Coordinates of C-alpha atoms and ligand atoms in Angstrom, one line a residue:
M1 CA -80.3 -60.9 213.6
A2 CA -82.4 -58.4 212.0
T3 CA -79.8 -56.9 209.6
R4 CA -79.7 -60.4 208.4
R5 CA -83.9 -60.7 208.5
S6 CA -83.7 -57.5 206.0
A7 CA -80.9 -58.7 204.0
S8 CA -82.7 -62.3 203.1
L9 CA -85.4 -60.1 202.5
R10 CA -83.8 -57.9 200.0
R11 CA -82.7 -61.5 198.3
L12 CA -86.0 -62.6 198.4
C13 CA -87.4 -59.0 196.7
I14 CA -84.5 -59.2 194.3
A15 CA -85.5 -62.9 193.3
V16 CA -89.0 -62.0 193.5
A17 CA -88.5 -59.2 191.4
A18 CA -86.2 -61.2 189.0
A19 CA -88.8 -63.5 188.6
A20 CA -91.3 -60.6 187.8
A21 CA -89.6 -59.2 185.3
L22 CA -89.7 -62.9 183.7
A23 CA -93.1 -63.5 184.1
P24 CA -94.6 -59.9 184.8
A25 CA -98.4 -61.1 186.0
L26 CA -99.2 -61.7 182.3
V27 CA -101.4 -64.3 183.5
P28 CA -103.3 -63.2 186.6
G29 CA -105.4 -66.8 188.0
L30 CA -102.8 -68.7 186.1
A31 CA -99.7 -70.2 188.0
A32 CA -97.4 -68.1 185.5
A33 CA -94.0 -69.7 186.6
A34 CA -90.4 -67.3 185.9
G35 CA -89.6 -68.6 182.8
D36 CA -93.1 -68.5 181.1
A37 CA -93.7 -66.6 177.6
G38 CA -97.2 -65.9 178.4
T39 CA -97.8 -63.3 176.0
Y40 CA -97.5 -62.8 172.1
G41 CA -94.3 -59.9 172.1
L42 CA -93.1 -61.1 175.4
G43 CA -94.5 -58.8 177.4
H44 CA -97.1 -56.3 177.0
D45 CA -94.5 -53.8 176.3
L46 CA -93.9 -56.1 172.6
Q47 CA -90.2 -55.8 173.7
Q48 CA -89.8 -59.2 172.0
H49 CA -86.7 -59.4 174.1
S50 CA -85.9 -61.8 176.9
P51 CA -83.1 -61.4 180.1
L52 CA -82.5 -65.3 179.7
K53 CA -79.0 -65.6 179.0
Q54 CA -78.2 -69.4 179.6
V55 CA -77.9 -69.4 175.5
N56 CA -75.2 -67.2 175.0
R57 CA -72.4 -66.3 172.3
A58 CA -70.0 -68.6 174.1
T59 CA -72.5 -71.6 174.1
V60 CA -75.1 -70.7 171.2
K61 CA -72.6 -73.9 169.4
H62 CA -74.3 -76.4 171.8
L63 CA -77.8 -75.2 170.0
V64 CA -79.8 -78.0 169.4
P65 CA -83.1 -79.3 168.6
V66 CA -84.9 -81.1 170.7
W67 CA -88.8 -81.9 169.2
N68 CA -89.9 -80.9 166.3
L69 CA -94.2 -81.0 165.7
S70 CA -96.5 -81.0 163.2
L71 CA -98.8 -78.6 162.7
S72 CA -100.4 -80.8 160.5
N73 CA -101.2 -78.3 157.2
N74 CA -100.1 -76.5 154.7
Y75 CA -100.6 -73.2 155.9
P76 CA -98.3 -70.1 156.6
Q77 CA -97.0 -70.3 160.2
E78 CA -96.8 -67.1 161.4
T79 CA -97.8 -67.7 164.7
Q80 CA -95.5 -66.7 168.2
P81 CA -96.5 -69.5 170.9
L82 CA -96.8 -69.2 174.4
V83 CA -95.6 -71.3 176.8
I84 CA -97.4 -70.8 180.6
G85 CA -96.6 -73.5 183.2
G86 CA -94.5 -76.5 181.4
V87 CA -97.9 -76.3 178.3
M88 CA -96.9 -74.3 175.2
Y89 CA -100.2 -73.1 173.4
A90 CA -99.8 -72.4 169.2
T91 CA -102.5 -71.2 167.0
T92 CA -102.2 -72.2 163.3
T93 CA -105.7 -71.1 160.7
D94 CA -107.4 -74.1 160.8
A95 CA -106.5 -75.3 164.9
T96 CA -105.3 -74.5 168.5
V97 CA -103.2 -77.1 169.8
A98 CA -101.6 -77.0 172.9
L99 CA -98.5 -79.5 173.9
D100 CA -96.0 -80.5 176.7
A101 CA -93.4 -77.5 176.3
R102 CA -90.4 -80.2 177.0
S103 CA -91.2 -83.1 175.4
G104 CA -93.2 -81.7 172.5
R105 CA -96.3 -84.1 173.0
Q106 CA -99.3 -83.0 171.7
L107 CA -101.9 -82.9 174.5
W108 CA -104.8 -81.4 172.9
R109 CA -105.8 -80.2 169.3
T110 CA -109.2 -78.6 168.8
P111 CA -110.0 -77.2 165.2
V112 CA -111.1 -73.9 164.1
N113 CA -114.0 -75.1 161.4
L114 CA -114.7 -72.6 158.5
P115 CA -116.4 -72.2 155.7
Q116 CA -114.9 -73.0 152.7
D117 CA -115.4 -69.9 150.6
V118 CA -113.3 -68.2 153.5
F119 CA -109.7 -68.7 151.4
A120 CA -110.7 -67.0 148.6
E121 CA -111.5 -64.2 151.2
G122 CA -108.5 -62.7 152.9
C123 CA -106.3 -60.7 152.3
C124 CA -102.3 -62.0 152.3
G125 CA -102.8 -65.4 153.1
S126 CA -104.4 -67.6 155.6
H127 CA -102.4 -67.3 158.7
N128 CA -102.8 -66.7 162.7
R129 CA -100.2 -65.0 164.8
G130 CA -101.2 -66.7 168.3
A131 CA -103.1 -66.4 171.3
A132 CA -103.9 -64.6 174.8
A133 CA -104.2 -66.2 177.6
Y134 CA -105.7 -64.9 180.8
D135 CA -107.6 -66.5 183.9
G136 CA -107.7 -70.4 182.5
K137 CA -108.7 -69.8 178.8
L138 CA -106.7 -69.4 175.3
F139 CA -107.8 -66.7 173.2
R140 CA -108.1 -66.6 169.9
G141 CA -109.1 -65.0 166.5
T142 CA -110.3 -67.1 162.9
L143 CA -110.4 -66.4 159.3
D144 CA -114.0 -65.8 159.3
A145 CA -113.8 -63.0 162.3
F146 CA -114.8 -64.9 165.1
V147 CA -113.4 -64.6 168.9
V148 CA -112.9 -67.9 170.0
A149 CA -112.2 -68.8 174.3
L150 CA -111.3 -72.3 174.9
D151 CA -110.4 -73.9 178.5
L152 CA -106.4 -74.0 178.8
K153 CA -106.7 -77.5 180.5
T154 CA -108.6 -79.2 177.8
G155 CA -109.2 -76.8 174.6
K156 CA -113.0 -77.2 174.6
E157 CA -114.2 -74.1 173.6
L158 CA -115.9 -72.0 176.0
W159 CA -118.1 -69.1 174.0
R160 CA -117.2 -67.9 170.9
Q161 CA -118.5 -64.3 169.3
Q162 CA -119.0 -63.0 165.8
A163 CA -117.0 -60.1 165.9
A164 CA -118.1 -59.2 161.8
N165 CA -119.2 -60.6 158.8
Y166 CA -116.3 -62.5 156.8
K167 CA -118.0 -62.0 153.2
D168 CA -118.3 -58.1 153.5
G169 CA -113.9 -58.6 153.7
Y170 CA -113.2 -58.9 157.7
S171 CA -111.1 -61.4 159.3
M172 CA -109.2 -61.6 162.4
T173 CA -105.2 -63.4 162.3
G174 CA -103.9 -61.2 164.7
A175 CA -103.2 -62.3 168.7
P176 CA -105.8 -60.5 171.1
M177 CA -104.5 -59.1 174.1
V178 CA -105.9 -58.3 177.8
A179 CA -104.8 -55.5 179.0
G180 CA -106.6 -54.0 182.4
G181 CA -109.2 -57.6 182.5
V182 CA -110.6 -56.8 179.1
L183 CA -110.1 -59.0 176.0
I184 CA -108.9 -57.2 173.2
T185 CA -109.3 -57.8 168.8
G186 CA -108.7 -56.0 165.9
I187 CA -109.7 -57.1 162.6
A188 CA -108.3 -57.0 159.5
G189 CA -109.9 -56.1 156.1
G190 CA -108.0 -52.6 155.2
E191 CA -108.0 -54.2 150.8
Y192 CA -111.6 -54.8 151.0
G193 CA -113.7 -51.2 152.1
T194 CA -114.2 -52.2 155.5
R195 CA -114.7 -49.8 158.3
G196 CA -111.8 -50.9 160.7
F197 CA -112.5 -51.2 164.6
L198 CA -111.0 -52.5 167.8
D199 CA -113.4 -54.3 170.5
G200 CA -113.7 -55.0 173.9
W201 CA -114.8 -58.4 175.4
E202 CA -115.3 -59.5 178.9
P203 CA -113.1 -62.4 178.9
A204 CA -115.2 -64.7 181.2
T205 CA -118.2 -64.5 179.5
G206 CA -117.7 -63.1 175.9
K207 CA -120.1 -60.1 176.5
H208 CA -120.0 -57.7 174.1
L209 CA -118.1 -54.4 176.2
W210 CA -117.6 -51.7 173.4
R211 CA -116.6 -51.1 170.0
R212 CA -114.4 -48.3 168.1
Y213 CA -114.1 -47.5 165.2
T214 CA -111.0 -46.7 163.5
T215 CA -112.7 -43.8 161.2
A216 CA -114.0 -41.5 162.7
A217 CA -117.9 -40.5 162.1
P218 CA -118.9 -36.9 161.3
D219 CA -120.2 -36.6 165.0
E220 CA -117.2 -37.2 166.6
P221 CA -113.6 -35.8 167.4
G222 CA -111.9 -36.0 163.6
G223 CA -115.3 -36.2 161.7
D224 CA -114.2 -33.5 159.5
T225 CA -111.3 -35.2 158.0
W226 CA -113.2 -36.9 156.0
V227 CA -115.5 -36.5 153.1
G228 CA -119.4 -37.5 153.2
D229 CA -119.5 -41.5 154.0
N230 CA -116.1 -41.9 152.5
Y231 CA -115.2 -42.8 156.5
L232 CA -117.8 -46.0 156.4
R233 CA -115.0 -47.9 153.6
G234 CA -112.1 -46.0 155.0
G235 CA -110.4 -49.2 155.6
G236 CA -108.4 -48.2 159.1
A237 CA -107.8 -52.0 159.8
T238 CA -106.2 -53.3 163.1
W239 CA -104.8 -56.5 162.3
L240 CA -101.9 -56.7 164.3
T241 CA -101.6 -56.3 167.8
G242 CA -101.5 -53.5 170.9
S243 CA -99.2 -53.0 173.6
Y244 CA -99.7 -51.6 177.5
D245 CA -98.5 -49.5 180.2
P246 CA -100.4 -50.1 183.1
D247 CA -98.9 -47.4 185.1
L248 CA -100.9 -44.9 182.3
D249 CA -103.6 -47.6 181.7
L250 CA -103.2 -46.5 178.4
V251 CA -103.2 -49.6 175.1
F252 CA -101.8 -48.2 172.2
W253 CA -102.6 -49.7 168.8
G254 CA -101.1 -50.0 165.2
V255 CA -104.4 -48.8 162.9
G256 CA -104.0 -49.6 158.6
N257 CA -103.8 -48.2 155.2
G258 CA -107.2 -46.1 154.0
G259 CA -109.6 -47.5 151.9
P260 CA -109.4 -47.7 149.0
W261 CA -105.6 -46.7 148.6
N262 CA -106.4 -44.0 146.0
P263 CA -106.5 -41.2 148.9
A264 CA -108.3 -39.2 145.9
L265 CA -111.6 -41.7 146.0
R266 CA -111.6 -40.8 149.5
N267 CA -111.7 -36.9 149.3
S268 CA -114.3 -37.0 146.6
G269 CA -111.6 -35.0 144.2
A270 CA -111.6 -32.3 147.5
Q271 CA -108.5 -31.1 148.4
P272 CA -106.2 -33.6 150.6
H273 CA -108.1 -34.7 154.1
D274 CA -105.7 -36.3 157.0
N275 CA -109.1 -39.5 157.2
L276 CA -108.3 -40.0 160.7
Y277 CA -107.5 -42.4 162.4
I278 CA -105.9 -44.5 159.2
C279 CA -101.9 -45.1 159.0
S280 CA -102.2 -43.8 162.9
A281 CA -100.9 -45.0 166.3
I282 CA -104.1 -44.7 169.0
A283 CA -104.0 -44.9 172.7
I284 CA -107.2 -45.9 174.2
R285 CA -108.6 -46.9 177.6
P286 CA -109.2 -50.4 177.6
K287 CA -111.9 -50.4 179.8
T288 CA -114.0 -48.3 177.4
G289 CA -112.2 -48.0 174.0
E290 CA -112.1 -44.2 174.9
I291 CA -109.2 -42.4 172.4
A292 CA -106.8 -40.5 174.8
W293 CA -104.4 -39.5 172.0
H294 CA -103.5 -40.4 168.5
Y295 CA -100.8 -39.5 166.3
Q296 CA -100.9 -40.0 162.4
F297 CA -98.1 -41.2 160.6
S298 CA -98.9 -41.1 156.7
P299 CA -102.0 -38.5 156.5
N300 CA -104.2 -39.2 153.5
D301 CA -101.8 -42.2 152.8
P302 CA -102.1 -43.3 149.3
F303 CA -99.2 -46.3 149.3
D304 CA -100.9 -49.3 151.9
Y305 CA -98.4 -47.3 154.6
D306 CA -100.0 -49.6 157.3
G307 CA -99.4 -48.0 160.9
T308 CA -100.4 -51.3 162.3
N309 CA -96.6 -52.7 162.9
E310 CA -95.8 -53.2 166.9
L311 CA -96.0 -50.3 169.2
V312 CA -93.3 -50.8 171.1
L313 CA -92.4 -49.6 174.6
A314 CA -89.3 -48.4 175.9
D315 CA -87.4 -45.9 178.5
L316 CA -85.1 -44.3 176.5
K317 CA -82.8 -41.4 177.3
V318 CA -84.4 -38.5 175.1
G319 CA -82.6 -34.8 174.9
G320 CA -80.7 -36.1 178.2
Q321 CA -83.8 -36.9 179.5
M322 CA -85.3 -40.3 180.5
R323 CA -88.9 -40.5 178.7
K324 CA -91.1 -43.5 178.4
V325 CA -91.7 -44.3 174.9
I326 CA -92.6 -45.9 172.2
L327 CA -91.1 -47.5 169.6
Q328 CA -92.7 -48.2 165.7
A329 CA -90.2 -49.3 162.6
N330 CA -93.2 -47.8 160.4
R331 CA -93.9 -49.7 157.4
N332 CA -93.3 -46.0 155.7
G333 CA -89.9 -45.7 156.1
F334 CA -89.3 -43.6 159.5
F335 CA -88.2 -44.7 162.4
Y336 CA -90.7 -43.2 165.1
V337 CA -90.4 -42.4 168.8
L338 CA -93.4 -40.7 170.5
D339 CA -93.7 -39.6 174.1
R340 CA -96.5 -42.2 175.1
A341 CA -98.3 -40.3 177.3
T342 CA -99.0 -37.7 174.8
G343 CA -98.2 -39.6 171.1
K344 CA -95.6 -36.0 170.5
P345 CA -93.3 -37.4 168.3
L346 CA -89.8 -36.7 169.3
A347 CA -87.5 -38.6 166.9
A348 CA -88.6 -39.6 162.9
N349 CA -85.6 -40.7 161.1
P350 CA -85.3 -42.9 157.8
F351 CA -84.3 -46.3 159.1
I352 CA -83.7 -47.4 155.2
D353 CA -82.2 -46.1 152.6
R354 CA -84.5 -45.2 150.1
I355 CA -87.6 -43.2 150.6
N356 CA -89.1 -40.9 148.0
W357 CA -92.6 -40.2 149.0
A358 CA -91.7 -37.7 151.6
K359 CA -88.4 -35.8 152.2
G360 CA -88.8 -35.8 155.9
I361 CA -91.2 -36.1 159.1
D362 CA -91.8 -32.1 160.7
L363 CA -91.5 -32.7 163.9
A364 CA -93.5 -29.6 165.5
S365 CA -96.4 -30.1 163.3
G366 CA -95.6 -34.0 163.7
R367 CA -97.1 -34.6 160.2
P368 CA -94.7 -35.7 156.8
I369 CA -93.3 -33.0 154.3
D370 CA -94.6 -34.9 150.9
T371 CA -92.5 -34.5 147.6
E372 CA -94.3 -32.8 145.1
L373 CA -94.8 -36.8 143.6
T374 CA -97.1 -37.5 146.7
T375 CA -98.9 -33.9 146.5
R376 CA -99.5 -34.8 142.7
I377 CA -100.5 -38.5 143.5
K378 CA -103.3 -37.3 146.4
Q379 CA -105.0 -35.6 144.0
A380 CA -104.9 -37.7 141.2
P381 CA -107.9 -40.3 140.7
E382 CA -106.8 -41.5 137.7
M383 CA -102.9 -41.4 137.3
A384 CA -101.8 -41.2 133.0
Q385 CA -98.4 -42.4 133.8
P386 CA -97.2 -44.6 136.7
E387 CA -94.8 -43.7 139.2
Q388 CA -91.8 -45.8 141.2
I389 CA -92.8 -45.3 145.1
F390 CA -90.1 -46.0 147.6
P391 CA -90.7 -47.9 149.8
A392 CA -93.3 -50.8 147.9
S393 CA -96.2 -51.1 149.6
F394 CA -95.0 -54.1 151.4
G395 CA -92.9 -51.1 153.3
G396 CA -89.7 -50.1 154.8
K397 CA -90.5 -52.6 157.6
N398 CA -93.8 -55.1 157.3
W399 CA -95.8 -56.9 159.9
S400 CA -93.5 -59.2 161.8
P401 CA -92.2 -57.8 165.0
M402 CA -88.7 -56.0 165.6
S403 CA -87.2 -56.8 169.2
Y404 CA -86.1 -54.1 171.4
D405 CA -83.3 -54.9 173.8
P406 CA -82.9 -52.0 176.7
R407 CA -79.6 -52.3 177.8
E408 CA -78.2 -51.9 174.1
R409 CA -81.0 -49.4 173.4
L410 CA -80.9 -50.9 169.8
A411 CA -84.1 -52.0 167.9
Y412 CA -83.1 -55.3 165.9
A413 CA -85.9 -55.3 162.9
N414 CA -86.1 -57.0 159.7
T415 CA -86.1 -54.4 157.0
L416 CA -87.1 -54.6 153.0
N417 CA -85.3 -52.7 150.3
W418 CA -87.3 -52.3 147.5
G419 CA -90.0 -50.3 145.5
Y420 CA -93.3 -50.5 143.1
V421 CA -94.9 -49.2 140.4
Y422 CA -98.0 -47.6 141.4
R423 CA -100.7 -45.8 139.2
T424 CA -104.3 -44.6 140.8
E425 CA -106.9 -45.9 139.0
K426 CA -111.0 -46.0 139.4
Q427 CA -112.4 -48.4 140.3
E428 CA -116.3 -49.0 141.9
Q429 CA -116.6 -51.1 145.1
S430 CA -118.3 -54.4 145.1
K431 CA -119.0 -55.7 148.9
G432 CA -116.2 -58.2 149.9
Q433 CA -114.1 -57.4 146.8
W434 CA -110.7 -56.0 147.0
F435 CA -111.5 -52.1 146.6
I436 CA -108.1 -50.2 146.2
A437 CA -108.5 -48.5 142.9
V438 CA -104.8 -48.8 142.3
D439 CA -102.9 -50.3 139.6
F440 CA -99.5 -51.9 141.3
S441 CA -97.9 -53.7 138.4
G442 CA -94.5 -54.6 139.4
W443 CA -91.7 -54.2 142.4
V444 CA -88.5 -52.5 141.8
W445 CA -85.7 -54.5 142.8
P446 CA -82.2 -53.0 144.3
A447 CA -79.5 -53.0 141.6
D448 CA -77.4 -55.0 143.9
G449 CA -80.1 -57.8 144.9
K450 CA -80.2 -57.0 148.5
R451 CA -83.8 -57.3 149.3
G452 CA -83.7 -57.6 153.1
F453 CA -81.4 -56.6 155.5
L454 CA -81.8 -57.4 159.5
K455 CA -80.7 -54.4 161.0
A456 CA -79.6 -53.4 164.3
I457 CA -81.1 -50.0 164.4
D458 CA -80.6 -46.9 167.2
P459 CA -83.9 -45.8 167.7
L460 CA -83.3 -42.4 167.8
T461 CA -81.2 -41.7 164.6
G462 CA -83.0 -44.5 162.2
K463 CA -78.9 -45.5 161.6
A464 CA -77.8 -49.3 161.7
R465 CA -74.9 -50.0 164.3
W466 CA -74.5 -52.8 161.8
Q467 CA -76.7 -54.7 159.2
V468 CA -77.1 -58.3 157.7
E469 CA -78.1 -58.3 154.3
S470 CA -80.0 -60.8 152.5
D471 CA -81.1 -62.1 149.3
I472 CA -84.6 -63.1 149.6
P473 CA -85.9 -60.7 152.5
Y474 CA -86.2 -62.3 155.7
M475 CA -89.8 -61.9 156.8
G476 CA -90.0 -63.6 160.0
G477 CA -89.7 -61.9 163.4
V478 CA -87.1 -61.3 165.4
L479 CA -86.1 -62.0 169.0
S480 CA -83.1 -60.6 171.5
T481 CA -82.0 -62.4 174.4
D482 CA -79.7 -60.7 177.4
G483 CA -77.4 -63.3 176.1
G484 CA -76.3 -61.0 173.5
L485 CA -78.1 -62.9 170.8
V486 CA -80.6 -62.1 168.1
F487 CA -82.8 -64.7 166.7
T488 CA -84.6 -64.7 163.0
G489 CA -85.8 -67.3 160.4
A490 CA -84.7 -67.0 156.9
Q491 CA -87.6 -67.7 154.3
T492 CA -85.6 -70.9 153.1
G493 CA -85.9 -72.7 156.6
E494 CA -82.7 -71.4 158.4
F495 CA -83.2 -70.6 161.6
M496 CA -80.6 -68.3 162.7
A497 CA -78.7 -66.9 165.4
F498 CA -76.5 -63.4 165.6
D499 CA -74.1 -61.6 167.3
S500 CA -76.0 -58.5 169.2
H501 CA -73.2 -56.3 168.8
T502 CA -71.8 -57.8 165.3
G503 CA -74.8 -58.8 163.7
K504 CA -72.0 -62.2 162.9
K505 CA -73.5 -65.2 162.1
L506 CA -72.7 -67.9 164.9
W507 CA -75.2 -71.1 164.8
Q508 CA -78.0 -71.8 162.5
F509 CA -80.4 -75.0 161.5
Q510 CA -82.2 -75.9 158.9
T511 CA -86.3 -76.3 159.8
G512 CA -87.7 -78.1 156.5
S513 CA -89.5 -75.1 155.5
G514 CA -89.9 -71.6 155.0
I515 CA -89.7 -69.2 158.6
V516 CA -92.5 -66.3 158.3
G517 CA -93.6 -66.9 162.5
I518 CA -91.9 -65.5 165.6
P519 CA -89.2 -67.1 167.8
T520 CA -90.0 -66.9 171.8
T521 CA -87.4 -67.8 174.2
W522 CA -88.9 -69.8 178.1
E523 CA -87.3 -71.4 180.4
L524 CA -88.2 -74.8 182.1
N525 CA -86.7 -76.5 185.3
G526 CA -83.4 -74.4 184.9
R527 CA -83.2 -75.1 181.1
Q528 CA -83.4 -72.3 178.3
Y529 CA -85.4 -73.4 175.2
I530 CA -85.6 -71.1 172.2
T531 CA -88.9 -72.1 169.8
V532 CA -89.5 -71.1 166.3
A533 CA -92.7 -72.2 164.1
S534 CA -92.0 -73.2 160.0
G535 CA -93.9 -73.0 157.7
I536 CA -93.3 -71.0 154.5
G537 CA -96.5 -68.6 152.8
G538 CA -97.8 -65.0 153.6
A539 CA -97.4 -61.8 151.9
Y540 CA -93.7 -62.4 150.2
S541 CA -94.2 -65.6 148.9
L542 CA -98.2 -64.5 147.5
F543 CA -96.6 -61.0 145.5
A544 CA -93.0 -61.4 145.2
A545 CA -93.1 -64.4 143.0
D546 CA -89.9 -65.1 144.1
P547 CA -88.4 -67.9 141.9
R548 CA -85.9 -68.9 144.6
L549 CA -88.9 -70.1 146.9
N550 CA -90.3 -72.4 144.4
N551 CA -88.1 -75.5 145.9
V552 CA -89.0 -74.5 149.9
P553 CA -91.6 -77.0 150.8
T554 CA -94.8 -76.5 152.6
G555 CA -95.7 -78.1 156.0
G556 CA -96.3 -76.6 159.0
S557 CA -94.3 -77.0 162.3
L558 CA -93.1 -76.1 165.5
W559 CA -89.0 -76.7 166.9
T560 CA -87.7 -76.4 170.0
F561 CA -84.2 -76.3 170.6
A562 CA -81.5 -75.7 174.0
L563 CA -78.3 -76.5 174.7
I564 CA -76.9 -80.3 174.6
D565 CA -77.4 -81.7 177.7
G566 CA -74.0 -80.8 180.0
K567 CA -73.5 -77.7 178.2
Ligands
CA1 CA1 -102.7 -52.6 153.8

């Protein structure tokens, strides 16, 4: 009897553990169910990977749309919807919506009322990337830099707090996160001569708990990496979402480019200064915002190589030893593996073919080995001649999140393959205006026309196990599953599934507008669903002037797919 009881207890524990793996206590206070997709990134590790496998290599041919819901606007849909207890929550620039996840029927829609002039201010499109849910509330940012808490059941606004003034060039586009009971939000505006920061808020009331500026003041550690008061307009925007390790009680957040891009202006003609914490990963204590460690990817960066890309948490064998690591495919073209207790780099290798700003990363010092070209640019406030820089300011990978499959130990990422024409120039700052002091007058497209590759990347070498080329680069997020599938979308509207072992395309569906959002997957009553937002826009369509997108219609909507009944 004792044996049977312990066996059933063990089975129960396994079942509970399996449920926890699906929904690891992401939304305390809510009836989070196994199969929910309760956070941005499918977990605070931001792995964008799901253990669900009903939809798999064998069954994906039976994947069909089960509903489509209009988002009633023409903004770029960069959001990742959340699914909690059978209800889906999605953000757009002008509204937050809740819908019955199974039927797609809208339950409530709460508008975001924005001042008209805010649309002229945003750097790279009017978009919103998602929300955080906690203790009965949904939290989101707004383009005019407010944090808003809504009642999950009714959509009623419970509180709102202003993080910054949008007239200074600030905006809020990333999904907030809740870590250690604290709501944490980042800020955008690194192209406007702003000073970046993270904020901590009390989820219940909106009380402001702390602010951590991401450029170091003279009396702070790292203050000597700036000249004069340049740190006050020094950039360091935090425009994406962090990851969280509850065991270490550390939140990891990527920090963006320096302001202005032209580094000689930040140095005031002096020798290059690192300008902490631009283009860095910082580890902070969620309760206080205190910085526990930092690692700077691109010291004194001239090229808009934001370090903001997602910091994915994984356990990985490095040199024969299991390590708790952070993975990042950085805009600067290198794939980093960092020790997440210390920030020490364990590997840093190119994941794209062409990089000319650095010869490599010296792991002992953690610093890039600048090429002669970069050394020269860092000391030239006004270049006489433009230079071609690889990768372009879009980076080797832009913001849209990669996934990490812990079984395959592979990261699946939409990578970019072009350079740009770059010249530093003088510019006076004007409040609320674009302030980069760089003329970037053209793109250097690859001769063979392949602007993007979906790659299966070995984190330790940066090398691709396989790659799928695309003339028009994929700019959406990636989702992988234990079904052996990798999902992503094309800017021409196709939502696609690839075999995670080979990169072979197994399925696609035309969603009616371009995809720049982040797919997610969830389970309800034994059925696996896959959801993605469709709606063209964002940095590539704004800046790349790609005529092949001219005939892609705008129009935001949500699509949800499942295996056809009986399969
Ligand atoms: Ca930037």
